Amino acid sequence: MTENTVTEETKEFRSGYVAVIGRPNVGKSTLINALVGEKVSITSKKPQTTRDRIMGVLTTDDTQYIFVDTPGFQTKHSSELLSRMNQSVKSSLADVDAVVLVIEATGWRPEDLTVLSLLSKEAKNVILAINKTDEVKESEAVLPLITESMQKFPFAEVVPVSAEKGRQLKVLLEVIRKFLPEGDKLFEDDIYTDKSPRFLAAEIIREKAFRLLGDELPYGVAVMIDKWEETDKLARIFATLIVNRESHKGIVIGEKGAKLREISRLAREDIEEMLGKKVYLEVWVRVRKGWGDDAGVLKSLGYGQ
C-alpha cells in the first residue's frame, strides 16, 4: 500500500457553510457558479444582480461545500429592497464555517473597505480571494496587493483566482476545506442548490433582461412566476416582468415585441437545459410603481424574507 493510498483512505469527510461576500460586481456569482459547476446564481456586468442569498452546493469525494452567494453590499440604502439586501449580507456572516471576501486584482476600493468593516479582526476563518487576475497584465502586480491586503486585515489565507478563466479554483477549494468541520453530508450528492426550479427560472429570465437591455433599463425590474405546469416531457411557464414605470415597459417589449421575444427565447433555452425537458415560456410585462419600496411586493417576490 502506497503512502498516497493511506492518505486518501484516512482523509476525513468535511462539510460546511461558506459565505461569499464583496462589493457589487466583483464577481461573486461568477465565482460560485465556477466552483459549483452549475448555474446557481445569475451574472451580469451590472451591479446589484444578486438580490437574495442563493445557496450552491459542491460535493466531492471528501468534502461538501455549501456556498452562500450574497448581494453586493450597498453603501446607500436608496430603497427597502437595498436595505433588505444589506441585511442579507450581514446575516450570511453568522453561523458559517468560512468567509470568502472577493476583491478585484486591480486593487482595493472604498466599497471593498466598507464590506471589510463588517468582519471582526478576531475572526480566524476569513479568506481573501483576489479575483479577475486575468485582467492584470503582469502576475507580479498581485504580490504587492497581497502584502497590502494583509496590512488591512489578518486574513487566514489569500488566493489569487480568475473565476472567468477557472484559474486557481482548486487551490481555493483546498484552502476553504481546512476551515470546514469533519462531518456527514448535509445534502444529497445530486443537489447543487437549495433554490426551487421556479426561483431559478425567474432568475434566468431576469438575467436575460439585464443582459439584453444594457444600460437602457434601471434596476427597477423583477420577475414573478404566475403559473407553472409540468409533465415528464414538457414544462409550461407563465411569467411576468415587473417594471417601475410605464416608459420602462416599452423598453422591455422593444420594437414590435422584438426585445421581449429575445429575452423569452434565451431564457427558455437555459430553463430547458436546467429542467432537462422542453419548455413553453410566456412572458408578459406589467408596471408596478415603487415595487422596490413595497414590503408586501418584496415578500411575494422572495427578496430578503
Tab-separated table of C-alpha atoms in Angstrom:
chain	number	residue	atom	x	y	z
A	1	MET	CA	0.000	0.000	0.000
A	2	THR	CA	1.490	3.338	-1.025
A	3	GLU	CA	1.736	6.369	1.214
A	4	ASN	CA	-0.708	8.234	-1.058
A	5	THR	CA	-3.304	5.488	-0.706
A	6	VAL	CA	-3.109	5.662	3.081
A	7	THR	CA	-3.585	9.420	2.966
A	8	GLU	CA	-6.668	9.138	0.750
A	9	GLU	CA	-8.267	6.414	2.867
A	10	THR	CA	-7.736	8.265	6.139
A	11	LYS	CA	-8.908	11.658	4.855
A	12	GLU	CA	-11.976	12.560	6.901
A	13	PHE	CA	-15.102	13.843	5.158
A	14	ARG	CA	-15.805	17.500	5.801
A	15	SER	CA	-18.878	19.622	5.179
A	16	GLY	CA	-19.803	23.180	5.999
A	17	TYR	CA	-21.124	26.585	5.023
A	18	VAL	CA	-19.119	29.242	3.191
A	19	ALA	CA	-20.281	32.869	2.885
A	20	VAL	CA	-19.022	34.670	-0.217
A	21	ILE	CA	-19.115	38.449	0.223
A	22	GLY	CA	-17.899	41.535	-1.611
A	23	ARG	CA	-18.933	44.801	-3.162
A	24	PRO	CA	-21.311	44.796	-6.147
A	25	ASN	CA	-19.997	43.489	-9.483
A	26	VAL	CA	-16.792	41.998	-8.060
A	27	GLY	CA	-17.558	38.533	-9.463
A	28	LYS	CA	-19.080	36.660	-6.508
A	29	SER	CA	-21.803	34.939	-8.516
A	30	THR	CA	-19.422	34.014	-11.340
A	31	LEU	CA	-17.034	32.550	-8.770
A	32	ILE	CA	-19.688	30.385	-7.112
A	33	ASN	CA	-21.030	29.184	-10.466
A	34	ALA	CA	-17.476	28.227	-11.483
A	35	LEU	CA	-16.803	26.414	-8.198
A	36	VAL	CA	-20.105	24.521	-8.165
A	37	GLY	CA	-20.042	23.773	-11.894
A	38	GLU	CA	-23.714	24.695	-12.229
A	39	LYS	CA	-25.567	27.946	-12.752
A	40	VAL	CA	-26.903	28.682	-9.274
A	41	SER	CA	-26.765	32.461	-9.446
A	42	ILE	CA	-27.327	34.901	-12.281
A	43	THR	CA	-24.469	37.021	-13.545
A	44	SER	CA	-24.349	40.396	-15.218
A	45	LYS	CA	-21.859	43.206	-15.692
A	46	LYS	CA	-24.315	45.387	-13.826
A	47	PRO	CA	-24.052	45.614	-10.036
A	48	GLN	CA	-26.907	44.506	-7.733
A	49	THR	CA	-27.668	41.447	-9.878
A	50	THR	CA	-27.934	39.068	-6.917
A	51	ARG	CA	-30.773	40.137	-4.633
A	52	ASP	CA	-31.140	37.200	-2.288
A	53	ARG	CA	-28.950	34.636	-0.577
A	54	ILE	CA	-28.517	31.807	-3.065
A	55	MET	CA	-27.023	28.556	-1.895
A	56	GLY	CA	-24.780	26.498	-4.166
A	57	VAL	CA	-23.642	23.019	-3.166
A	58	LEU	CA	-20.487	21.273	-4.391
A	59	THR	CA	-19.952	17.656	-3.322
A	60	THR	CA	-16.601	15.950	-3.933
A	61	ASP	CA	-15.201	12.636	-2.719
A	62	ASP	CA	-14.146	14.077	0.629
A	63	THR	CA	-15.913	17.422	1.018
A	64	GLN	CA	-19.297	19.098	0.712
A	65	TYR	CA	-19.060	22.868	0.261
A	66	ILE	CA	-22.271	24.842	0.816
A	67	PHE	CA	-21.760	28.307	-0.651
A	68	VAL	CA	-23.967	31.248	0.215
A	69	ASP	CA	-23.933	33.855	-2.555
A	70	THR	CA	-24.838	37.227	-1.069
A	71	PRO	CA	-25.935	40.505	-2.664
A	72	GLY	CA	-23.169	43.052	-3.140
A	73	PHE	CA	-23.179	45.273	-0.056
A	74	GLN	CA	-24.669	48.689	-0.825
A	75	THR	CA	-23.325	51.835	0.844
A	76	LYS	CA	-26.513	53.783	0.177
A	77	HIS	CA	-29.923	52.468	1.230
A	78	SER	CA	-31.930	54.024	-1.586
A	79	SER	CA	-34.850	51.649	-1.200
A	80	GLU	CA	-36.384	48.996	1.023
A	81	LEU	CA	-35.014	46.408	-1.414
A	82	LEU	CA	-31.410	47.573	-0.940
A	83	SER	CA	-31.873	47.698	2.821
A	84	ARG	CA	-33.017	44.075	2.786
A	85	MET	CA	-30.118	43.115	0.529
A	86	ASN	CA	-27.631	44.581	3.019
A	87	GLN	CA	-29.300	42.795	5.917
A	88	SER	CA	-28.969	39.578	3.931
A	89	VAL	CA	-25.201	40.129	3.688
A	90	LYS	CA	-24.848	40.645	7.436
A	91	SER	CA	-26.971	37.626	8.340
A	92	SER	CA	-24.941	35.449	5.976
A	93	LEU	CA	-21.857	36.002	8.135
A	94	ALA	CA	-23.486	34.354	11.134
A	95	ASP	CA	-23.026	30.638	11.703
A	96	VAL	CA	-20.804	29.958	8.685
A	97	ASP	CA	-17.602	27.972	8.834
A	98	ALA	CA	-15.637	30.145	6.423
A	99	VAL	CA	-15.946	33.556	4.808
A	100	VAL	CA	-14.527	34.360	1.377
A	101	LEU	CA	-14.130	38.082	0.713
A	102	VAL	CA	-13.774	38.825	-3.005
A	103	ILE	CA	-11.925	41.855	-4.375
A	104	GLU	CA	-10.523	42.604	-7.833
A	105	ALA	CA	-6.879	42.225	-8.832
A	106	THR	CA	-6.835	45.918	-9.784
A	107	GLY	CA	-6.801	46.797	-6.077
A	108	TRP	CA	-8.874	47.854	-3.092
A	109	ARG	CA	-11.712	50.331	-3.493
A	110	PRO	CA	-13.555	52.298	-0.788
A	111	GLU	CA	-16.563	49.989	-1.286
A	112	ASP	CA	-14.341	46.969	-0.561
A	113	LEU	CA	-13.298	48.539	2.733
A	114	THR	CA	-16.948	49.046	3.653
A	115	VAL	CA	-17.538	45.314	3.264
A	116	LEU	CA	-14.304	44.560	5.147
A	117	SER	CA	-15.591	46.617	8.088
A	118	LEU	CA	-18.360	44.053	8.568
A	119	LEU	CA	-15.779	41.472	9.636
A	120	SER	CA	-14.282	41.071	13.083
A	121	LYS	CA	-10.485	41.172	13.156
A	122	GLU	CA	-10.721	38.390	15.706
A	123	ALA	CA	-12.129	36.066	13.049
A	124	LYS	CA	-9.779	33.259	12.066
A	125	ASN	CA	-11.794	31.948	9.101
A	126	VAL	CA	-11.686	34.804	6.581
A	127	ILE	CA	-10.112	34.035	3.195
A	128	LEU	CA	-9.346	36.758	0.650
A	129	ALA	CA	-9.961	35.798	-2.988
A	130	ILE	CA	-8.324	38.239	-5.399
A	131	ASN	CA	-10.474	37.782	-8.494
A	132	LYS	CA	-10.060	38.770	-12.146
A	133	THR	CA	-6.308	38.115	-12.204
A	134	ASP	CA	-6.689	37.528	-15.950
A	135	GLU	CA	-7.322	41.263	-16.316
A	136	VAL	CA	-3.953	42.196	-14.786
A	137	LYS	CA	-1.146	42.252	-17.339
A	138	GLU	CA	1.669	41.180	-15.017
A	139	SER	CA	1.214	38.496	-12.377
A	140	GLU	CA	3.823	40.300	-10.254
A	141	ALA	CA	1.294	43.091	-9.758
A	142	VAL	CA	-0.702	40.799	-7.473
A	143	LEU	CA	2.152	40.321	-4.973
A	144	PRO	CA	2.108	43.936	-3.681
A	145	LEU	CA	-1.681	43.669	-3.422
A	146	ILE	CA	-1.351	40.580	-1.214
A	147	THR	CA	1.071	42.456	1.065
A	148	GLU	CA	-1.239	45.478	1.200
A	149	SER	CA	-4.228	43.257	1.948
A	150	MET	CA	-2.539	41.576	4.915
A	151	GLN	CA	-1.867	45.031	6.366
A	152	LYS	CA	-5.565	45.829	6.184
A	153	PHE	CA	-6.835	42.618	7.798
A	154	PRO	CA	-5.359	39.404	9.276
A	155	PHE	CA	-6.667	37.111	6.522
A	156	ALA	CA	-6.208	33.407	7.191
A	157	GLU	CA	-5.262	32.867	3.539
A	158	VAL	CA	-5.021	34.902	0.327
A	159	VAL	CA	-5.730	33.183	-3.003
A	160	PRO	CA	-5.475	34.959	-6.391
A	161	VAL	CA	-8.070	33.486	-8.778
A	162	SER	CA	-9.854	34.052	-12.068
A	163	ALA	CA	-13.450	32.865	-11.864
A	164	GLU	CA	-13.940	33.697	-15.550
A	165	LYS	CA	-10.943	31.605	-16.688
A	166	GLY	CA	-11.160	28.920	-13.977
A	167	ARG	CA	-7.690	29.688	-12.609
A	168	GLN	CA	-6.653	28.619	-9.082
A	169	LEU	CA	-10.157	27.389	-8.193
A	170	LYS	CA	-8.888	24.011	-6.955
A	171	VAL	CA	-6.411	25.830	-4.742
A	172	LEU	CA	-9.218	27.979	-3.317
A	173	LEU	CA	-11.313	24.879	-2.584
A	174	GLU	CA	-8.423	23.210	-0.749
A	175	VAL	CA	-7.918	26.348	1.335
A	176	ILE	CA	-11.632	26.556	2.194
A	177	ARG	CA	-11.671	22.853	3.114
A	178	LYS	CA	-9.284	23.475	6.017
A	179	PHE	CA	-11.978	25.511	7.781
A	180	LEU	CA	-14.858	23.068	7.336
A	181	PRO	CA	-15.609	20.739	10.239
A	182	GLU	CA	-15.476	16.972	9.934
A	183	GLY	CA	-18.962	15.593	9.483
A	184	ASP	CA	-21.516	13.935	7.236
A	185	LYS	CA	-23.053	15.389	4.068
A	186	LEU	CA	-25.830	17.884	4.666
A	187	PHE	CA	-27.293	17.477	1.156
A	188	GLU	CA	-27.653	14.548	-1.236
A	189	ASP	CA	-24.963	14.200	-3.915
A	190	ASP	CA	-27.187	15.375	-6.774
A	191	ILE	CA	-28.296	18.594	-5.031
A	192	TYR	CA	-26.457	21.690	-6.263
A	193	THR	CA	-28.743	24.427	-4.887
A	194	ASP	CA	-31.430	24.864	-2.250
A	195	LYS	CA	-33.494	27.046	-4.559
A	196	SER	CA	-36.567	25.704	-6.352
A	197	PRO	CA	-36.789	25.434	-10.153
A	198	ARG	CA	-39.410	28.206	-10.054
A	199	PHE	CA	-36.972	30.560	-8.320
A	200	LEU	CA	-34.142	29.697	-10.699
A	201	ALA	CA	-36.392	30.122	-13.752
A	202	ALA	CA	-37.371	33.607	-12.552
A	203	GLU	CA	-33.690	34.450	-12.022
A	204	ILE	CA	-32.811	33.252	-15.517
A	205	ILE	CA	-35.485	35.480	-17.074
A	206	ARG	CA	-34.236	38.431	-15.013
A	207	GLU	CA	-30.654	37.782	-16.121
A	208	LYS	CA	-31.618	37.809	-19.796
A	209	ALA	CA	-33.446	41.111	-19.293
A	210	PHE	CA	-30.318	42.616	-17.705
A	211	ARG	CA	-28.011	41.335	-20.409
A	212	LEU	CA	-30.163	42.404	-23.368
A	213	LEU	CA	-31.300	45.786	-22.141
A	214	GLY	CA	-27.813	47.051	-21.337
A	215	ASP	CA	-27.967	50.494	-19.758
A	216	GLU	CA	-31.431	51.242	-21.121
A	217	LEU	CA	-33.281	49.936	-18.086
A	218	PRO	CA	-32.658	50.897	-14.458
A	219	TYR	CA	-32.746	48.226	-11.796
A	220	GLY	CA	-36.472	48.513	-11.205
A	221	VAL	CA	-37.205	45.114	-12.728
A	222	ALA	CA	-38.333	41.881	-11.104
A	223	VAL	CA	-39.781	38.595	-12.305
A	224	MET	CA	-42.747	36.711	-10.904
A	225	ILE	CA	-43.738	33.192	-11.967
A	226	ASP	CA	-47.530	33.302	-12.337
A	227	LYS	CA	-48.204	29.719	-13.384
A	228	TRP	CA	-46.152	26.512	-13.648
A	229	GLU	CA	-47.481	23.348	-15.276
A	230	GLU	CA	-45.117	20.412	-15.678
A	231	THR	CA	-45.250	16.893	-17.088
A	232	ASP	CA	-42.462	14.396	-17.736
A	233	LYS	CA	-41.765	15.885	-21.157
A	234	LEU	CA	-42.939	19.499	-21.014
A	235	ALA	CA	-42.991	22.494	-18.664
A	236	ARG	CA	-45.419	25.347	-19.348
A	237	ILE	CA	-44.291	28.503	-17.581
A	238	PHE	CA	-46.109	31.831	-17.465
A	239	ALA	CA	-44.118	34.744	-16.037
A	240	THR	CA	-44.395	38.497	-15.552
A	241	LEU	CA	-41.574	41.034	-15.798
A	242	ILE	CA	-42.395	43.823	-13.349
A	243	VAL	CA	-41.087	47.339	-14.036
A	244	ASN	CA	-41.349	50.608	-12.114
A	245	ARG	CA	-42.554	52.943	-14.855
A	246	GLU	CA	-44.732	52.914	-17.939
A	247	SER	CA	-41.783	54.152	-20.028
A	248	HIS	CA	-39.776	51.072	-18.956
A	249	LYS	CA	-42.461	48.771	-20.300
A	250	GLY	CA	-41.819	49.873	-23.862
A	251	ILE	CA	-38.065	49.399	-23.416
A	252	VAL	CA	-38.541	45.796	-22.272
A	253	ILE	CA	-41.001	44.972	-25.063
A	254	GLY	CA	-38.943	46.643	-27.787
A	255	GLU	CA	-39.970	47.468	-31.346
A	256	LYS	CA	-42.795	45.150	-32.409
A	257	GLY	CA	-42.081	42.998	-29.339
A	258	ALA	CA	-38.600	42.005	-30.573
A	259	LYS	CA	-36.760	42.592	-27.285
A	260	LEU	CA	-39.234	40.644	-25.165
A	261	ARG	CA	-39.225	37.752	-27.653
A	262	GLU	CA	-35.431	37.588	-27.473
A	263	ILE	CA	-35.473	37.664	-23.660
A	264	SER	CA	-38.001	34.832	-23.678
A	265	ARG	CA	-36.083	32.777	-26.245
A	266	LEU	CA	-32.764	32.950	-24.404
A	267	ALA	CA	-34.419	32.272	-21.052
A	268	ARG	CA	-36.332	29.300	-22.456
A	269	GLU	CA	-33.112	27.719	-23.727
A	270	ASP	CA	-31.458	27.975	-20.321
A	271	ILE	CA	-34.541	26.727	-18.471
A	272	GLU	CA	-34.788	23.743	-20.840
A	273	GLU	CA	-31.173	22.894	-20.044
A	274	MET	CA	-31.864	23.227	-16.313
A	275	LEU	CA	-35.009	21.068	-16.352
A	276	GLY	CA	-33.841	18.616	-18.994
A	277	LYS	CA	-37.072	18.896	-20.976
A	278	LYS	CA	-38.943	21.069	-23.460
A	279	VAL	CA	-40.265	24.364	-22.125
A	280	TYR	CA	-43.117	26.585	-23.284
A	281	LEU	CA	-42.406	30.029	-21.842
A	282	GLU	CA	-44.725	33.020	-21.987
A	283	VAL	CA	-43.515	36.324	-20.528
A	284	TRP	CA	-45.632	39.445	-20.036
A	285	VAL	CA	-44.621	42.918	-18.825
A	286	ARG	CA	-46.506	44.760	-16.104
A	287	VAL	CA	-45.979	48.175	-14.460
A	288	ARG	CA	-45.979	48.281	-10.659
A	289	LYS	CA	-44.733	51.658	-9.469
A	290	GLY	CA	-42.432	51.699	-6.456
A	291	TRP	CA	-42.286	47.916	-6.069
A	292	GLY	CA	-38.718	48.208	-4.690
A	293	ASP	CA	-40.088	50.009	-1.602
A	294	ASP	CA	-43.226	47.883	-1.169
A	295	ALA	CA	-42.626	45.353	1.619
A	296	GLY	CA	-45.601	43.265	0.504
A	297	VAL	CA	-44.331	43.017	-3.074
A	298	LEU	CA	-40.800	42.221	-1.899
A	299	LYS	CA	-42.100	39.403	0.285
A	300	SER	CA	-44.148	37.939	-2.575
A	301	LEU	CA	-41.061	38.040	-4.794
A	302	GLY	CA	-38.990	36.317	-2.119
A	303	TYR	CA	-36.438	39.092	-1.582
A	304	GLY	CA	-34.919	39.328	1.860
A	305	GLN	CA	-37.608	37.455	3.709
